[in-house]
């Protein structure tokens, strides 16, 4: 058995909670994130990537060339040049790509460390953003591992972007005239004449020279593999009065054998030159950099310590204790905006995306979930629906791709319902009932309480139902590409009916806890479920939706798209189906859509365009929503199976998409340490290839599936429920979870078949499966749970 | 004296009418255009560039990476590989950039020919678009110039774009899943599942293999300098089921000493695969390629033969007989949409740009001017103003940058007036009075005649006047960046008042010819000119505009922008100024704004943002509209000087911006054979650097200035006027001009000082300076013009 996460390109270092990339030439750039929500960016295993402040479209700091050749350039580079021989290289391999004697990249939570050695010069670059800082640090350590003294020059390189990234990339004529970079006192400052915002780049050591202008540094008709300044060993020391600004500082280093030197670079953006100077000065204080890194580590350690598990499955533990919650926090902060696939130009943040992103983080960062939810409720309109997307810096909302079809509905049926579901989850976790009284404005004016916002969300869906009494689908539901309403106002989403029921049951439970009227919610849920049962059962599974003409999609009578995953899982999650139908639906799903690498979203895929469903049929068979394996939806299958009591199916489905188990990197291509959004399905020539790693709702939902459903540790208004769906291969597990400030130490043991739980709390038997909060003052409870029928 | 157009990087071959680039490493890519209006694209001196069908945003064929590193990639490449040694290179130098034994690039009218020789293999690539074809041809000729037999493989490379170029570049997730490239029978076909449009790439010879997928061809972490397929000499022969499609065909060639082989590649886009097959088949017919190239040459020869001049100034002749009209026809077809600076994504075609573009082409391609004008009149609204920009494929109009400031006026004050001026020029050239009765719809519905359209254009400006009785400036006038109206509705353009007078005088003249009422036009012109004289004379020059508060811009009392070029030239062109004020204004302009490289647009430039003028002050001092040398406006200075009788100033100003005289390429940077839009002004650190070569209104206006004002050969309703402003250094010139189907052979001679003309037509003295059309049946007149006071 190979170690967890081992691939031809790296391995998982469990003790350090780092993914270690051992070769720079990964199948695709394997990236990480630094910073979160404020200043931050992406960094690849060869130093590629870019940065921005809050919003990669409207406040970009550095450039990246997506889908270009050479791939994964530019980035945060330091060239090293041996002043005796003139030889130069990149310790991050790129951009020079000269083979190194040793290479290792360690991606950790909020930092990346790349070490490269050549000819007895050992270099290490550590990239991170100090908590809440307006800038990033690159700590370069150089050590002479040889036996003779060495004289080196280092040249940093980062390509600065005019903050409006769209203008930077498309309005070359303007952007290249206005954005200027100058040198002052060891710091490079880039800004325009008409706005004070200033991008800055500096270092902790006195440079011997600088380059501010890309063309001067690189030279005509050269590239980043052989810039003239590095080849000659001479910086130009010229400002950049127009064109392309860069941050390049040249340092000279004499290193005796065994000697080590450190240079710290600072890159950031400030409101003006003074702000830039302050940020730079802050990290010149002795110890400031190490302190900042220690603070970052401590913050992540505390976050990750909120839930720790030990099961018989090391891959499960590695994900649940490390990369999965790291990924969850990343999606919460960057939504789907900036990744190796999303260019940081177009979409902004997603309303439903961010709502779901809170689900995987609320236990460990409830204050961030609170902030996100409040921000999202502001995107709601008085009629109850919400903007589909928004830009975090400007607050500008949008209807997303619906804008391309102005005659079709300009709303998605699920955005506002996710807000209800996520808010209930937040309340179950925190018990923060006062949140419901918080007043938040609508997009179109007045302010109301969160509770009233939730009621309006339900009301929108109630008021927008179609001929079968199901929610109208609008432009689309969770599946953006399922565009069934061509202006008729009649197309319906079966899946959304089930989602509505989930939201209603959550609200009813909440209302019950608060002593408010719950029956209205329950009645609408019953009515909706009845409509589903009456109209949507197709004999062996549920239909997916109805089109303008009331004709079903996702039924056996169709030639294409005969069955779709989502209603088969959500009939369980939304509790709309009788048990026998739920069971049959799950079985049909596995039978028709299951593969060893996950469950395909639908089958058979469309083969050629089909204006009836529009978006879905733009994809070729097996790609994305047209029959690809959508990992996000696979997480729902895990939840549904566990909820239905199919423990082994839940665990099996969970493992099929577990990235740490994908050791076939040359097929999978993407990072093995985080989930990707989709895997090419069995009908695609590249079946098994992953796409869109990192920013996907898969992160939160697999975390929920693993912790709340497989492990069965679920927050409730009255305490922590312990209701595992223990895989038959496991004899138990232990976990430590913080819940409302109390540490729950949990040991689960299987005593016999079945799923019934007997609880002992601090040695005392407790009825039911919910462990109540201990009396005030106690910050720790110890739980033994025994499973048997 | 060096030859005309000689620079360190090339020379002008007058006999071939080609600019010959002798080194590949030009300061910037020196480009050319192939195709026009329909299928076409740009091609640089190293084979870089891209193609599209009519619209580079909405129907892109191939990719280009703007402002990237490596620069000027990708393009239309052929790699050559010696099968004995494994050595490979690019005969266009890029992308391998291996030094060649010989290199020459010849840019001609509508074609580019690049020859590169290495190790006794002489290669020549000829790129062109056959007239009206939906595709381009690359004719590769290979000759073994050595003494031993050689075995080679060739690998073509072009990177295919999903036709929606914005999606291709920004929606990677979608575009990379849907756009697939497959091989069928020697042809590569790229399309989606849901649309039949098919991009195709084929060749005239049976390939030994192909690559359809960029990643397979290039290899991971490599670049276009060392693709794995070429390094190994083996194509993958694999389709591209997703990702990035390319056109790469591999041929094997055995060449005996002295032997030559030819392969013709075809790249294009068709409505479906059948259309692609037809286009490919068309150029497999023997002789079809040579015939197509001959047709292209003949078409351009005929176009250029419409006006030919011989003066004592070879640079003047080289421009007027060759590159200037070539550039004019290019601007007419591509507006400002796709160049080395304009990415082909954003702006579409410009209304006023295209209107002015007709001025330089109407004598030689009146049918194209007619078509363009008709298209532009359709962009007019019933209230008289017009869309500022539009996309040629979809017809979608826009207000351009005004959209960024929705509270400010959403129209430009000059668009519709240019349409009047250009239409009158068309009528003077062609005498096609029936055009005025042609009915054309407005953007908002109903249809009226061109004459009524013109009246509505005037009416819009008449109805939108400010407190001084001058035209309101709207979002801006000709100077896009002069944004003085912040919603007050009161800011005015002095320049536009002068433009209005020009339009009115042109209309009055037309009305007179037609026997229609002209006095209304004259009265409004007199009224407007009086307002200018009353409010805008600043003592030594005219003010440029008035802001929201009625405070003037471009006057001595200001600290910045004390004087602006345009009112000083247009007071002459619009005939608003008394002679002594015009003279003083021109003198002030030269005194305050003149430099040896052209006249700056304004001085002193803004230094730091100034929301009062908004756009202009976003530029640093000396850049673009903020005190740069705007070549377009310099052409107006030439017209004004000649019109005013300042012959030597006209000629001097003309030569200051003449690109063929710029032999300082390492400072000027841009192409020496076509005009650029702007040159950094004297207050900029890079004074003398050119930007935005090719697509600029400078082309048409310098052509008008040279032919109609310096040479003085001007079409009128009643014949051809001969009224030169002969430079004192010239003793005369000869010219041949086609006018309404009649060849005018003109010889001008100076007999004494002054500008008075005596005419002899076919040996007979004629009164005045207008040569009437000869009686029907005569297609030639011979004119002797003698100049003296």
Coordinates of C-alpha atoms in Angstrom, one line a residue, chain A residues 207-461:
Chain A
X207 CA 19.2 46.4 -3.3
X208 CA 22.1 47.1 -5.7
X209 CA 19.7 48.1 -8.4
X210 CA 16.3 47.7 -9.8
X211 CA 14.1 47.2 -12.8
X212 CA 10.7 48.8 -13.1
X213 CA 10.0 48.3 -16.7
X214 CA 9.3 44.8 -18.2
X215 CA 10.7 45.5 -21.6
X216 CA 14.0 46.8 -20.2
X217 CA 14.3 43.8 -17.9
X218 CA 13.3 41.1 -20.4
X219 CA 14.7 42.7 -23.5
X220 CA 13.1 42.7 -26.9
X221 CA 12.0 39.3 -28.3
X222 CA 13.2 37.5 -25.2
X223 CA 11.1 35.8 -22.7
X224 CA 11.2 35.1 -18.9
X225 CA 13.5 32.2 -19.4
X226 CA 16.4 34.5 -20.5
X227 CA 15.8 38.1 -19.5
X228 CA 18.6 40.4 -20.6
X229 CA 19.0 41.9 -17.2
X230 CA 19.7 38.5 -15.6
X231 CA 21.8 37.3 -18.5
X232 CA 24.0 40.3 -18.2
X233 CA 23.7 40.5 -14.4
X234 CA 22.9 44.2 -14.6
X235 CA 19.6 45.9 -13.6
X236 CA 18.7 48.9 -15.7
X237 CA 17.9 51.2 -12.8
X238 CA 15.3 52.9 -15.0
X239 CA 11.8 53.9 -14.0
X240 CA 8.9 52.8 -16.2
X241 CA 7.2 55.9 -17.6
X242 CA 4.7 53.8 -19.5
X243 CA 4.3 50.2 -20.7
X244 CA 4.5 47.3 -18.3
X245 CA 5.6 47.8 -14.8
X246 CA 7.4 45.1 -12.8
X247 CA 8.8 44.6 -9.3
X248 CA 12.4 43.6 -9.8
X249 CA 15.0 44.3 -7.1
X250 CA 18.6 43.1 -7.5
X251 CA 20.6 42.1 -4.5
X252 CA 24.2 41.0 -4.3
X253 CA 25.1 38.3 -1.9
X254 CA 28.5 36.9 -0.9
X255 CA 28.1 33.6 0.8
X256 CA 30.8 31.7 2.7
X257 CA 30.5 28.0 2.8
X258 CA 27.6 27.1 5.0
X259 CA 26.5 30.7 5.3
X260 CA 22.8 31.5 5.0
X261 CA 21.2 34.8 4.1
X262 CA 17.6 35.9 4.1
X263 CA 15.8 38.5 2.0
X264 CA 12.1 39.3 2.5
X265 CA 10.1 40.8 -0.3
X266 CA 6.9 42.7 0.2
X267 CA 4.2 43.1 -2.5
X268 CA 1.0 44.9 -1.9
X269 CA -1.4 47.7 -2.7
X270 CA -2.2 50.7 -0.5
X271 CA -4.5 53.8 -0.8
X272 CA -1.5 56.0 -1.4
X273 CA 2.3 56.1 -1.3
X274 CA 2.3 56.7 2.4
X275 CA 0.2 53.7 3.0
X276 CA 2.7 51.7 0.9
X277 CA 5.6 53.0 3.0
X278 CA 3.9 52.0 6.2
X279 CA 3.2 48.5 5.0
X280 CA 6.8 48.1 3.9
X281 CA 8.2 49.5 7.1
X282 CA 6.1 47.1 9.2
X283 CA 7.9 44.1 7.9
X284 CA 11.4 45.6 8.3
X285 CA 11.1 45.4 12.0
X286 CA 13.2 42.6 13.3
X287 CA 11.2 39.5 13.9
X288 CA 8.1 40.9 12.3
X289 CA 8.1 38.4 9.4
X290 CA 8.6 35.4 11.6
X291 CA 5.9 36.7 14.0
X292 CA 3.5 37.2 11.1
X293 CA 4.1 33.7 9.8
X294 CA 3.7 32.3 13.3
X295 CA 0.4 34.2 13.6
X296 CA -0.8 32.7 10.4
X297 CA 0.0 29.2 11.5
X298 CA -1.6 29.7 14.8
X299 CA -4.8 31.0 13.2
X300 CA -5.0 28.0 10.9
X301 CA -4.1 25.6 13.7
X302 CA -6.9 27.0 15.8
X303 CA -9.4 26.7 12.9
X304 CA -8.4 23.1 12.1
X305 CA -8.5 22.1 15.8
X306 CA -12.2 22.7 15.9
X307 CA -12.8 19.3 14.4
X308 CA -10.3 16.4 14.5
X309 CA -11.0 12.8 13.7
X310 CA -9.3 9.5 13.8
X311 CA -10.8 6.7 11.8
X312 CA -9.5 3.4 10.4
X313 CA -9.1 5.2 7.0
X314 CA -6.0 7.4 6.8
X315 CA -7.2 9.1 3.5
X316 CA -10.5 10.0 5.2
X317 CA -8.6 11.5 8.2
X318 CA -6.2 13.3 6.0
X319 CA -9.0 15.1 4.1
X320 CA -11.3 15.7 7.1
X321 CA -8.5 16.9 9.4
X322 CA -6.7 19.0 6.8
X323 CA -7.2 19.8 3.2
X324 CA -11.0 19.6 3.1
X325 CA -11.5 22.3 5.8
X326 CA -8.6 24.3 4.3
X327 CA -10.4 24.1 1.0
X328 CA -13.7 25.0 2.6
X329 CA -12.3 28.2 4.1
X330 CA -10.8 29.1 0.8
X331 CA -14.0 28.7 -1.1
X332 CA -15.8 30.8 1.5
X333 CA -13.4 33.6 0.8
X334 CA -12.8 33.4 -2.9
X335 CA -16.1 31.8 -4.0
X336 CA -15.6 30.8 -7.6
X337 CA -13.8 34.0 -8.6
X338 CA -10.1 33.3 -9.1
X339 CA -8.5 30.0 -9.7
X340 CA -6.4 28.2 -12.3
X341 CA -9.6 28.1 -14.4
X342 CA -11.6 31.1 -13.3
X343 CA -9.7 34.2 -14.6
X344 CA -10.8 36.6 -11.9
X345 CA -12.4 38.8 -14.5
X346 CA -15.9 37.7 -15.1
X347 CA -18.2 36.2 -12.6
X348 CA -17.5 37.7 -9.2
X349 CA -18.8 35.9 -6.2
X350 CA -21.8 33.6 -6.4
X351 CA -24.8 34.0 -4.0
X352 CA -25.7 30.4 -3.8
X353 CA -22.0 29.4 -3.9
X354 CA -21.1 31.5 -0.9
X355 CA -24.2 30.4 1.0
X356 CA -23.2 26.7 0.6
X357 CA -19.6 27.6 1.4
X358 CA -20.7 28.6 4.9
X359 CA -21.9 25.0 5.5
X360 CA -18.4 23.6 5.6
X361 CA -16.9 26.4 7.7
X362 CA -19.6 27.4 10.2
X363 CA -18.5 25.0 12.9
X364 CA -14.9 26.4 12.9
X365 CA -15.4 30.0 11.8
X366 CA -19.0 31.0 12.7
X367 CA -18.1 34.7 12.6
X368 CA -17.1 34.4 9.0
X369 CA -20.2 32.5 8.2
X370 CA -22.2 35.2 9.9
X371 CA -20.5 37.9 7.9
X372 CA -21.0 36.1 4.7
X373 CA -24.7 35.4 5.3
X374 CA -25.4 39.0 6.2
X375 CA -23.6 40.1 3.0
X376 CA -25.7 37.7 1.0
X377 CA -29.0 38.7 2.5
X378 CA -28.3 42.2 1.2
X379 CA -28.4 40.8 -2.3
X380 CA -32.0 39.8 -1.8
X381 CA -34.8 41.8 -3.5
X382 CA -38.1 42.6 -1.8
X383 CA -39.9 40.0 -3.9
X384 CA -37.7 37.4 -2.2
X385 CA -35.2 36.4 -4.9
X386 CA -31.6 37.4 -4.9
X387 CA -28.8 38.5 -7.2
X388 CA -27.1 35.5 -8.6
X389 CA -23.6 37.0 -8.4
X390 CA -21.8 40.1 -7.1
X391 CA -18.5 41.8 -7.1
X392 CA -17.0 42.0 -3.6
X393 CA -15.3 45.3 -3.9
X394 CA -18.1 47.3 -5.6
X395 CA -21.1 45.4 -4.4
X396 CA -22.4 45.4 -8.0
X397 CA -24.9 42.5 -8.4
X398 CA -25.7 40.6 -11.6
X399 CA -27.9 37.9 -13.0
X400 CA -24.9 35.9 -14.3
X401 CA -25.3 34.1 -17.6
X402 CA -29.0 34.9 -17.6
X403 CA -28.0 38.3 -19.0
X404 CA -27.2 36.6 -22.3
X405 CA -30.8 35.6 -22.7
X406 CA -32.8 38.7 -21.7
X407 CA -36.1 37.3 -22.8
X408 CA -35.8 34.3 -20.4
X409 CA -36.2 34.6 -16.6
X410 CA -33.6 36.7 -15.0
X411 CA -33.4 34.8 -11.8
X412 CA -32.3 31.3 -10.6
X413 CA -34.8 29.4 -8.5
X414 CA -32.3 28.2 -5.8
X415 CA -30.2 31.3 -4.7
X416 CA -32.6 32.5 -2.1
X417 CA -33.5 29.1 -0.8
X418 CA -29.8 28.3 -0.1
X419 CA -29.7 31.4 2.1
X420 CA -32.5 29.9 4.2
X421 CA -30.8 26.5 4.4
X422 CA -27.4 28.1 5.3
X423 CA -28.9 30.5 7.8
X424 CA -30.6 27.6 9.6
X425 CA -27.3 25.7 9.7
X426 CA -25.7 28.7 11.1
X427 CA -28.3 28.9 13.9
X428 CA -28.1 25.2 14.7
X429 CA -24.3 25.5 15.0
X430 CA -24.3 28.7 17.0
X431 CA -27.7 29.0 18.7
X432 CA -27.4 32.6 17.9
X433 CA -31.2 33.3 17.7
X434 CA -30.7 37.0 18.0
X435 CA -29.4 36.9 14.5
X436 CA -33.0 36.5 13.3
X437 CA -33.8 40.0 14.6
X438 CA -30.8 41.6 12.9
X439 CA -32.1 44.1 10.3
X440 CA -30.6 44.0 6.8
X441 CA -31.6 46.1 3.8
X442 CA -32.9 44.6 0.6
X443 CA -31.2 45.4 -2.7
X444 CA -34.2 47.6 -3.6
X445 CA -34.4 49.6 -0.4
X446 CA -36.0 48.9 2.9
X447 CA -34.6 47.0 5.8
X448 CA -36.1 44.1 7.5
X449 CA -35.0 41.3 9.9
X450 CA -33.3 38.2 8.8
X451 CA -36.4 36.2 9.7
X452 CA -38.5 38.4 7.4
X453 CA -35.9 38.0 4.7
X454 CA -36.2 34.2 5.1
X455 CA -40.0 34.4 4.8
X456 CA -39.7 36.5 1.6
X457 CA -37.4 33.9 0.2
X458 CA -40.0 31.1 0.7
X459 CA -42.7 33.4 -0.5
X460 CA -40.9 34.0 -3.8
X461 CA -40.8 30.3 -4.5

